[in-house]
Amino acid sequence: RELVEILASPQNLDSFRCAVIDFGSEAEVVHGFTPARDLETIIKPITIKGSTNITAGLELAASLLMNDTTLDPVSVRRLKPVIVLYSDGAHNGCTPPEGAADHLKRVHGCTIVTIAFGWLADKQLLTRLATSPSHFYRAKHGADLRALFLGIGRTLSASVAAGVDPQN
């Protein structure tokens, strides 16, 4: 919610659309691409599930991007997508997630920011999935997580205000 609230701020001039994907053993779209200002009032919380199939979540993100027809590429400047992957990193799907992350970066030009949540989070895996080591963060508590989401939102907002793509 904190991230969406910042992106929905009036100074961002409706620059951001967000999607929310929840993943456990399977991935599901909680919210498809929605303007941040609209999503702010209807966002549903994600749920904690027993398993962690990171690949399913990343593949569903790629599918959403591939099938996104809501923007006219001629009339709208499109920023490169930023994916915020928040997980304990305890991947237990059949297919390793590195290939899906590489596909998102290479084919869709995504920046992937990873947030390791919890004391036992797999920092090594989540660092490999991030666009660079500087795009990896660790949140040990809920307060850390909220602060990271606020920081990401502020960075994206500042990038738009400066007229630069927030890929770095």
Short mmCIF file of N, CA and C in Angstrom, two decimals, residues 23-106:
data_model
loop_
_atom_site.label_atom_id
_atom_site.label_comp_id
_atom_site.label_asym_id
_atom_site.label_seq_id
_atom_site.Cartn_x
_atom_site.Cartn_y
_atom_site.Cartn_z
N PHE A 23 2.10 -15.08 -5.39
CA PHE A 23 2.52 -16.42 -5.79
C PHE A 23 2.83 -17.28 -4.58
N GLY A 24 2.44 -18.51 -4.70
CA GLY A 24 2.75 -19.58 -3.75
C GLY A 24 3.21 -20.73 -4.63
N SER A 25 2.48 -21.85 -4.61
CA SER A 25 2.82 -22.92 -5.54
C SER A 25 2.44 -22.53 -6.96
N GLU A 26 1.45 -21.65 -7.09
CA GLU A 26 1.04 -21.09 -8.37
C GLU A 26 0.97 -19.58 -8.22
N ALA A 27 0.93 -18.88 -9.33
CA ALA A 27 0.84 -17.43 -9.30
C ALA A 27 -0.54 -16.99 -9.74
N GLU A 28 -1.01 -15.88 -9.19
CA GLU A 28 -2.28 -15.32 -9.60
C GLU A 28 -2.19 -13.80 -9.63
N VAL A 29 -2.91 -13.21 -10.57
CA VAL A 29 -2.97 -11.76 -10.67
C VAL A 29 -4.00 -11.28 -9.66
N VAL A 30 -3.56 -10.51 -8.68
CA VAL A 30 -4.46 -9.92 -7.70
C VAL A 30 -5.07 -8.66 -8.29
N HIS A 31 -4.23 -7.87 -8.97
CA HIS A 31 -4.67 -6.67 -9.69
C HIS A 31 -3.90 -6.61 -11.00
N GLY A 32 -4.60 -6.53 -12.11
CA GLY A 32 -3.94 -6.29 -13.39
C GLY A 32 -3.48 -4.85 -13.45
N PHE A 33 -2.85 -4.46 -14.56
CA PHE A 33 -2.36 -3.09 -14.68
C PHE A 33 -3.49 -2.10 -14.43
N THR A 34 -3.29 -1.27 -13.44
CA THR A 34 -4.27 -0.30 -13.00
C THR A 34 -3.55 1.00 -12.68
N PRO A 35 -4.11 2.16 -13.06
CA PRO A 35 -3.48 3.41 -12.64
C PRO A 35 -3.32 3.42 -11.11
N ALA A 36 -2.17 3.88 -10.65
CA ALA A 36 -1.90 3.86 -9.21
C ALA A 36 -2.99 4.61 -8.43
N ARG A 37 -3.48 5.73 -8.99
CA ARG A 37 -4.51 6.50 -8.28
C ARG A 37 -5.79 5.68 -8.07
N ASP A 38 -6.11 4.77 -9.01
CA ASP A 38 -7.28 3.93 -8.86
C ASP A 38 -7.00 2.74 -7.94
N LEU A 39 -5.81 2.20 -8.05
CA LEU A 39 -5.45 1.04 -7.24
C LEU A 39 -5.35 1.38 -5.76
N GLU A 40 -4.98 2.62 -5.48
CA GLU A 40 -4.78 3.05 -4.09
C GLU A 40 -6.00 2.75 -3.22
N THR A 41 -7.19 2.88 -3.76
CA THR A 41 -8.40 2.70 -2.96
C THR A 41 -8.93 1.27 -2.95
N ILE A 42 -8.41 0.41 -3.83
CA ILE A 42 -8.97 -0.94 -3.91
C ILE A 42 -7.94 -2.04 -3.68
N ILE A 43 -6.69 -1.68 -3.42
CA ILE A 43 -5.63 -2.69 -3.34
C ILE A 43 -5.95 -3.73 -2.27
N LYS A 44 -5.79 -4.96 -2.65
CA LYS A 44 -6.02 -6.08 -1.75
C LYS A 44 -4.68 -6.54 -1.20
N PRO A 45 -4.65 -6.98 0.02
CA PRO A 45 -3.38 -7.48 0.56
C PRO A 45 -3.01 -8.82 -0.06
N ILE A 46 -1.70 -9.06 -0.17
CA ILE A 46 -1.26 -10.37 -0.61
C ILE A 46 -1.32 -11.31 0.59
N THR A 47 -1.35 -12.59 0.31
CA THR A 47 -1.46 -13.56 1.39
C THR A 47 -0.21 -14.40 1.47
N ILE A 48 0.11 -14.84 2.65
CA ILE A 48 1.26 -15.71 2.83
C ILE A 48 0.79 -17.13 2.57
N LYS A 49 1.55 -17.81 1.71
CA LYS A 49 1.20 -19.18 1.35
C LYS A 49 2.35 -20.09 1.74
N GLY A 50 2.11 -21.36 1.77
CA GLY A 50 3.10 -22.32 2.24
C GLY A 50 4.30 -22.50 1.34
N SER A 51 4.13 -22.39 0.04
CA SER A 51 5.26 -22.64 -0.85
C SER A 51 5.65 -21.36 -1.58
N THR A 52 6.80 -21.41 -2.24
CA THR A 52 7.33 -20.22 -2.91
C THR A 52 7.82 -20.61 -4.29
N ASN A 53 6.97 -20.45 -5.29
CA ASN A 53 7.37 -20.71 -6.66
C ASN A 53 7.63 -19.36 -7.33
N ILE A 54 8.84 -18.85 -7.16
CA ILE A 54 9.21 -17.54 -7.69
C ILE A 54 9.08 -17.53 -9.20
N THR A 55 9.45 -18.63 -9.85
CA THR A 55 9.37 -18.70 -11.31
C THR A 55 7.95 -18.43 -11.79
N ALA A 56 6.95 -19.00 -11.13
CA ALA A 56 5.56 -18.79 -11.54
C ALA A 56 5.19 -17.31 -11.47
N GLY A 57 5.62 -16.62 -10.43
CA GLY A 57 5.34 -15.20 -10.31
C GLY A 57 6.02 -14.38 -11.39
N LEU A 58 7.28 -14.68 -11.68
CA LEU A 58 8.02 -13.94 -12.71
C LEU A 58 7.46 -14.23 -14.10
N GLU A 59 7.09 -15.47 -14.35
CA GLU A 59 6.51 -15.80 -15.66
C GLU A 59 5.16 -15.12 -15.86
N LEU A 60 4.38 -15.02 -14.80
CA LEU A 60 3.10 -14.33 -14.91
C LEU A 60 3.32 -12.83 -15.15
N ALA A 61 4.34 -12.25 -14.54
CA ALA A 61 4.68 -10.84 -14.79
C ALA A 61 5.04 -10.65 -16.26
N ALA A 62 5.83 -11.57 -16.82
CA ALA A 62 6.19 -11.47 -18.24
C ALA A 62 4.95 -11.57 -19.12
N SER A 63 4.02 -12.44 -18.76
CA SER A 63 2.80 -12.59 -19.53
C SER A 63 1.96 -11.31 -19.49
N LEU A 64 1.86 -10.70 -18.32
CA LEU A 64 1.13 -9.43 -18.20
C LEU A 64 1.75 -8.36 -19.10
N LEU A 65 3.08 -8.28 -19.07
CA LEU A 65 3.77 -7.28 -19.90
C LEU A 65 3.58 -7.57 -21.39
N MET A 66 3.66 -8.83 -21.77
CA MET A 66 3.52 -9.22 -23.16
C MET A 66 2.12 -8.89 -23.70
N ASN A 67 1.12 -9.04 -22.86
CA ASN A 67 -0.26 -8.86 -23.29
C ASN A 67 -0.83 -7.49 -22.93
N ASP A 68 0.01 -6.57 -22.52
CA ASP A 68 -0.45 -5.23 -22.12
C ASP A 68 -0.79 -4.42 -23.36
N THR A 69 -2.06 -4.18 -23.56
CA THR A 69 -2.51 -3.41 -24.72
C THR A 69 -3.16 -2.10 -24.30
N THR A 70 -2.96 -1.70 -23.05
CA THR A 70 -3.66 -0.51 -22.55
C THR A 70 -2.99 0.79 -22.94
N LEU A 71 -1.77 0.74 -23.44
CA LEU A 71 -1.08 1.96 -23.83
C LEU A 71 -0.87 1.99 -25.33
N ASP A 72 -1.08 3.14 -25.89
CA ASP A 72 -0.76 3.36 -27.30
C ASP A 72 0.70 3.79 -27.36
N PRO A 73 1.59 2.94 -27.86
CA PRO A 73 3.02 3.25 -27.81
C PRO A 73 3.41 4.51 -28.59
N VAL A 74 2.57 4.97 -29.49
CA VAL A 74 2.89 6.17 -30.28
C VAL A 74 2.62 7.43 -29.48
N SER A 75 1.54 7.44 -28.69
CA SER A 75 1.16 8.68 -28.02
C SER A 75 1.58 8.77 -26.56
N VAL A 76 2.09 7.70 -25.98
CA VAL A 76 2.44 7.71 -24.57
C VAL A 76 3.89 7.29 -24.39
N ARG A 77 4.63 8.09 -23.63
CA ARG A 77 6.00 7.71 -23.29
C ARG A 77 5.92 6.62 -22.22
N ARG A 78 6.50 5.50 -22.53
CA ARG A 78 6.43 4.37 -21.61
C ARG A 78 7.76 4.22 -20.88
N LEU A 79 7.70 4.22 -19.56
CA LEU A 79 8.89 3.97 -18.76
C LEU A 79 9.18 2.49 -18.76
N LYS A 80 10.44 2.15 -18.56
CA LYS A 80 10.77 0.73 -18.45
C LYS A 80 10.10 0.17 -17.19
N PRO A 81 9.58 -1.03 -17.29
CA PRO A 81 8.90 -1.62 -16.13
C PRO A 81 9.87 -1.88 -14.98
N VAL A 82 9.37 -1.69 -13.78
CA VAL A 82 10.11 -2.01 -12.56
C VAL A 82 9.32 -3.08 -11.84
N ILE A 83 9.97 -4.19 -11.58
CA ILE A 83 9.34 -5.28 -10.84
C ILE A 83 9.94 -5.30 -9.44
N VAL A 84 9.07 -5.29 -8.45
CA VAL A 84 9.51 -5.40 -7.06
C VAL A 84 9.13 -6.80 -6.61
N LEU A 85 10.13 -7.63 -6.41
CA LEU A 85 9.93 -9.01 -5.98
C LEU A 85 10.21 -9.10 -4.50
N TYR A 86 9.17 -9.37 -3.75
CA TYR A 86 9.28 -9.46 -2.30
C TYR A 86 9.03 -10.91 -1.91
N SER A 87 10.04 -11.54 -1.29
CA SER A 87 9.94 -12.97 -1.01
C SER A 87 10.94 -13.37 0.07
N ASP A 88 10.72 -14.56 0.63
CA ASP A 88 11.74 -15.13 1.50
C ASP A 88 12.82 -15.83 0.67
N GLY A 89 12.57 -15.94 -0.63
CA GLY A 89 13.56 -16.54 -1.53
C GLY A 89 13.68 -18.05 -1.41
N ALA A 90 12.82 -18.68 -0.63
CA ALA A 90 12.90 -20.13 -0.46
C ALA A 90 12.18 -20.81 -1.62
N HIS A 91 12.71 -20.63 -2.81
CA HIS A 91 12.09 -21.16 -4.03
C HIS A 91 11.99 -22.68 -3.96
N ASN A 92 10.80 -23.19 -4.22
CA ASN A 92 10.64 -24.65 -4.26
C ASN A 92 9.82 -25.10 -5.46
N GLY A 93 9.88 -24.31 -6.54
CA GLY A 93 9.25 -24.72 -7.78
C GLY A 93 10.19 -25.62 -8.56
N CYS A 94 9.69 -26.23 -9.60
CA CYS A 94 10.49 -27.15 -10.41
C CYS A 94 11.56 -26.44 -11.24
N THR A 95 11.23 -25.27 -11.77
CA THR A 95 12.13 -24.55 -12.66
C THR A 95 12.81 -23.43 -11.91
N PRO A 96 14.14 -23.37 -11.92
CA PRO A 96 14.84 -22.28 -11.24
C PRO A 96 14.40 -20.92 -11.79
N PRO A 97 14.30 -19.89 -10.94
CA PRO A 97 13.75 -18.60 -11.36
C PRO A 97 14.72 -17.71 -12.15
N GLU A 98 15.99 -18.05 -12.20
CA GLU A 98 16.96 -17.18 -12.88
C GLU A 98 16.62 -16.95 -14.35
N GLY A 99 16.15 -17.99 -15.04
CA GLY A 99 15.80 -17.85 -16.45
C GLY A 99 14.63 -16.89 -16.66
N ALA A 100 13.63 -16.98 -15.80
CA ALA A 100 12.47 -16.07 -15.91
C ALA A 100 12.89 -14.64 -15.61
N ALA A 101 13.77 -14.45 -14.63
CA ALA A 101 14.26 -13.10 -14.31
C ALA A 101 15.08 -12.54 -15.48
N ASP A 102 15.95 -13.36 -16.04
CA ASP A 102 16.75 -12.91 -17.18
C ASP A 102 15.87 -12.54 -18.37
N HIS A 103 14.82 -13.32 -18.61
CA HIS A 103 13.87 -13.03 -19.70
C HIS A 103 13.23 -11.66 -19.49
N LEU A 104 12.78 -11.37 -18.28
CA LEU A 104 12.16 -10.08 -17.99
C LEU A 104 13.13 -8.93 -18.24
N LYS A 105 14.37 -9.11 -17.84
CA LYS A 105 15.37 -8.06 -18.03
C LYS A 105 15.70 -7.87 -19.51
N ARG A 106 15.92 -8.96 -20.20
CA ARG A 106 16.38 -8.92 -21.60
C ARG A 106 15.26 -8.57 -22.57
#
